[in-house]
Coordinates of C-alpha atoms in Angstrom, one line a residue:
X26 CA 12.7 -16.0 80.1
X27 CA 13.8 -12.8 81.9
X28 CA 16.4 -14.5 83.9
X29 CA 17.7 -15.9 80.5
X30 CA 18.0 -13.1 79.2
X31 CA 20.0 -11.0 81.8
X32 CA 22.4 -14.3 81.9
X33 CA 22.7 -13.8 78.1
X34 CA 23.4 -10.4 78.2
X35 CA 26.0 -11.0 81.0
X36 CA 27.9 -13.5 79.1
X37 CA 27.7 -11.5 76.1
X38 CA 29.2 -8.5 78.3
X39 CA 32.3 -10.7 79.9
X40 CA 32.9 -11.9 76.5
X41 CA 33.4 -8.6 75.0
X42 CA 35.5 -6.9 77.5
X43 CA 37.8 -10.0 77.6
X44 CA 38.7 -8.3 74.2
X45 CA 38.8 -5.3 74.8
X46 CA 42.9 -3.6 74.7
X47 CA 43.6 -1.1 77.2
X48 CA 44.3 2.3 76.0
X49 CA 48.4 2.4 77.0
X50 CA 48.9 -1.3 74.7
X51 CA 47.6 -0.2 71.8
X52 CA 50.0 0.2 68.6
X53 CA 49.2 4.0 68.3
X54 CA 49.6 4.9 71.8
X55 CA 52.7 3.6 72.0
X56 CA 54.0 4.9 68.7
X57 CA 52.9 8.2 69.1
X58 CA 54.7 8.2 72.7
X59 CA 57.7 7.2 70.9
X60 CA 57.9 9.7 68.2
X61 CA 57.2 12.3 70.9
X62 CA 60.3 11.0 72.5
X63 CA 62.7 10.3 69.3
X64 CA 65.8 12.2 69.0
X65 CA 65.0 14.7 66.3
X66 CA 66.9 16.0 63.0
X67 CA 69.1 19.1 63.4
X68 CA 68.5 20.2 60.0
X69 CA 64.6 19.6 59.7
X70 CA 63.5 19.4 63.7
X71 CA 59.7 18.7 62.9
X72 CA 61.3 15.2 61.3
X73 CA 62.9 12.3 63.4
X74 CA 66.5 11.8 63.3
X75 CA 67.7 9.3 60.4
X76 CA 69.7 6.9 62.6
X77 CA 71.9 5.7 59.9
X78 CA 73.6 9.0 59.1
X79 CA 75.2 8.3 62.4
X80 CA 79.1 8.3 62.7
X81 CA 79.4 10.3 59.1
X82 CA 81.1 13.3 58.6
X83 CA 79.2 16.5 58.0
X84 CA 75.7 14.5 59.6
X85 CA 73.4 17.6 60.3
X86 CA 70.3 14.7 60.1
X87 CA 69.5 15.8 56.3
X88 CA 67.4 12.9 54.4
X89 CA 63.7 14.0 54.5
X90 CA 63.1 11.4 52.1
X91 CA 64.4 8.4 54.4
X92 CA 66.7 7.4 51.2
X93 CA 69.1 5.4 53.8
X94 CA 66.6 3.6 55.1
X95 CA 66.6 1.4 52.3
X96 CA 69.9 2.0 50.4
X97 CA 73.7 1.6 51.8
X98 CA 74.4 4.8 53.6
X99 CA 77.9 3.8 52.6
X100 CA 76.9 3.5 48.7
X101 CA 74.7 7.0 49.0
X102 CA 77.9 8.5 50.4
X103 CA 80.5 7.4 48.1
X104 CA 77.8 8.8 45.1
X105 CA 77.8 12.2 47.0
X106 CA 81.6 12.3 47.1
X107 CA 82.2 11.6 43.4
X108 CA 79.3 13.5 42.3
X109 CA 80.7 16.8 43.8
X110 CA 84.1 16.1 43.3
X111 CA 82.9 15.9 39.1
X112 CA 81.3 19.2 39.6
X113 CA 84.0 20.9 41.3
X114 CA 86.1 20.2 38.0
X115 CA 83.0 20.3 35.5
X116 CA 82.6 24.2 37.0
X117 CA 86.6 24.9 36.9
X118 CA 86.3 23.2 33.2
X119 CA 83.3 25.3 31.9
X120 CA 84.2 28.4 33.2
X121 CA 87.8 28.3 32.1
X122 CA 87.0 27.9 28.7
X123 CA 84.7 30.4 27.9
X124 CA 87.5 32.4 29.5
X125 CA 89.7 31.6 27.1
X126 CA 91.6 28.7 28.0
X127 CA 92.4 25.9 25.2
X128 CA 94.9 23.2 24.7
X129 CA 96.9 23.6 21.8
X130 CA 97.5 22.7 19.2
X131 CA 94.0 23.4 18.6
X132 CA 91.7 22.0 15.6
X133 CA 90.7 23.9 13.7
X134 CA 87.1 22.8 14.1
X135 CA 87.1 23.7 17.4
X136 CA 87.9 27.5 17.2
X137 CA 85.7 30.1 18.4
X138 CA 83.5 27.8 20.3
X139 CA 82.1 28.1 23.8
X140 CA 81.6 26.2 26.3
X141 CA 78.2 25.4 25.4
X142 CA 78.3 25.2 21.6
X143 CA 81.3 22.8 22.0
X144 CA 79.1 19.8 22.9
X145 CA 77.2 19.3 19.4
X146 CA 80.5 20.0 17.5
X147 CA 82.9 17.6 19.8
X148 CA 79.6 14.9 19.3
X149 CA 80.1 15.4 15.8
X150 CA 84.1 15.3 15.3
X151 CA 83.9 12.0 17.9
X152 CA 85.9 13.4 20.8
X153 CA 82.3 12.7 22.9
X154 CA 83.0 9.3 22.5
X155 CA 86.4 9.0 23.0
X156 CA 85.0 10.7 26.9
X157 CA 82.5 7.8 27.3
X158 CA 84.9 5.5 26.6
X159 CA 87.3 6.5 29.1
X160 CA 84.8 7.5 31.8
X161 CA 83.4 4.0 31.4
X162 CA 86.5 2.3 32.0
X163 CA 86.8 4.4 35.1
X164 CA 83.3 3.9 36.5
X165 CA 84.0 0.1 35.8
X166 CA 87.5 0.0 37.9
X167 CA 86.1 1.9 40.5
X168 CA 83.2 -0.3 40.9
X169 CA 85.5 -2.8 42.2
X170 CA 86.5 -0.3 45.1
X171 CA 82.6 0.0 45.8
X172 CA 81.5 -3.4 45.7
X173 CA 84.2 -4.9 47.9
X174 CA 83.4 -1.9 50.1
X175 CA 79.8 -3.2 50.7
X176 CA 81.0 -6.4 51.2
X177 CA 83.2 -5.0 54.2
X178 CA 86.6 -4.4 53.4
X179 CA 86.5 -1.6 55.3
X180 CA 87.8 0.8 53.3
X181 CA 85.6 3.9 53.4
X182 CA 83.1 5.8 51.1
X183 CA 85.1 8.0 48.6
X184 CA 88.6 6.7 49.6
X185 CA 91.0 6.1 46.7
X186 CA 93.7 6.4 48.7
X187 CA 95.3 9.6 46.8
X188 CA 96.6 11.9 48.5
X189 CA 99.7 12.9 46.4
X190 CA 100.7 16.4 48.6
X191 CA 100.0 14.5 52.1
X192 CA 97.5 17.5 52.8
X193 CA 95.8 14.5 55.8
X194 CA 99.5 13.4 56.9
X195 CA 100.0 13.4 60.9
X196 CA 96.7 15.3 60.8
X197 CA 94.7 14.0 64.0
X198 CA 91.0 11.9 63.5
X199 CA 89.5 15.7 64.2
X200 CA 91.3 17.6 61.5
X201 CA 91.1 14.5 58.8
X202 CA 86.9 15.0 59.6
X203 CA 87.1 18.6 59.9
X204 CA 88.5 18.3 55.9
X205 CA 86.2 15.6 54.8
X206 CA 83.6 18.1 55.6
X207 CA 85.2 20.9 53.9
X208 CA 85.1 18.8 50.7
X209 CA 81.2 17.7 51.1
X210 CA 80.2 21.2 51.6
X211 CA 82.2 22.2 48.9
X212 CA 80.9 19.2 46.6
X213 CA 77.7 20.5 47.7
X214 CA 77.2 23.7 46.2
X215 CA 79.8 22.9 43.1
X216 CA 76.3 20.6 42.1
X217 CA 74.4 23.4 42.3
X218 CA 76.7 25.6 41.1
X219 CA 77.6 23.5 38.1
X220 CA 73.6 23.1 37.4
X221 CA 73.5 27.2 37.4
X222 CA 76.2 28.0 35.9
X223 CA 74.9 25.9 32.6
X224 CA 71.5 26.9 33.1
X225 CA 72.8 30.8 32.8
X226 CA 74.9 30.2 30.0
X227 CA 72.5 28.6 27.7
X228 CA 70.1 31.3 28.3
X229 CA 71.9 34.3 28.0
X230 CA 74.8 32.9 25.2
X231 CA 77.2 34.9 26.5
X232 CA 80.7 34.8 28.2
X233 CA 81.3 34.5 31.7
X234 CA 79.7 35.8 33.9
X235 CA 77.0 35.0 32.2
X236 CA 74.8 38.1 32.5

């Protein structure tokens, strides 16, 4: 019975070392050995580099939350372009007519309003509308730009093609970048601006600048 028993134990040995994984082929070993050796963000350098950012204009490896991992970086793009470019007029708007401007001829509803006390009153008189309306139609034709963009027509995020005072003509592929990034940065802080500049306004009620 001895001898049995050492020949169990044997076989039961073999057996369980024939499944046994070396250290250097398991999954964490080598994951952790290749996050060690992924290229990193610039702008957060404790997170890996998203890889889809690359070839964009103004890529400093921002997206802690891996957003174009799993939506078009092309589609994320194109939102950041038209978001900014609204806020860079929705500022300009704002702050110009608590500073007096107006077009005339003015209703007479409409005088002595601000910027902020004008929303309820336009909602009321149906001019509101009249901006969804228009907007819509906008957001609907432009849509067409988008989707064929996805679908590869190669025309890139943001691109309408408008350029009326040829600012980009005979500029070289560096200087067309170098102002594609000057609008993103731009577009950039008119969000937060824009977000601010409401936020002070409402709480304070009074004119530019708002203190």
């Amino acid at each position: 019975f001895t001898m049995l028993r050492i020949l169990a134990l044997a076989l039961s040995l073999s057996c369980a070392s024939a499944f046994t994984v070396a250290p250097s082929a398991l999954p964490s070993s080598r994951l952790s050995t290749s996050s060690l050796n992924a290229e990193k963000s610039g702008a957060l350098p404790f997170l890996p580099y998203p890889e889809n950012l690359k070839g964009y204009a103004g890529d400093v490896g921002f997206d802690p939350l891996g957003f174009s991992d799993w939506i078009p970086m092309d589609y994320l793009r194109e939102a950041e372009l038209k978001h900014g470019r609204v806020c860079m007029l929705a500022w300009f708007g704002f702050v110009s007519v608590d500073l007096g401007a107006r077009i005339y001829p003015l209703p007479e509803a409409y005088k002595g309003l601000t910027s902020v006390t004008a929303h309820d009153q336009l909602v009321e008189n149906g001019a509101m509308g009249q901006l969804l309306l228009f907007i819509g139609l906008a957001e609907m034709i432009s849509w067409i730009a988008i989707s064929q963009m996805l679908m590869g027509s190669g025309r890139k995020p943001g691109d309408f093609a408008l350029d009326p005072l040829n600012i980009l003509k005979g500029k070289s592929d560096a200087e067309v970048e170098r102002m594609q990034v000057r609008e993103l940065k731009n577009g950039r802080l008119a969000m937060l601006a824009f977000s601010g500049v409401v936020t002070q306004a409402v709480l304070t009620n009074g004119p530019f600048p708002y203190v």
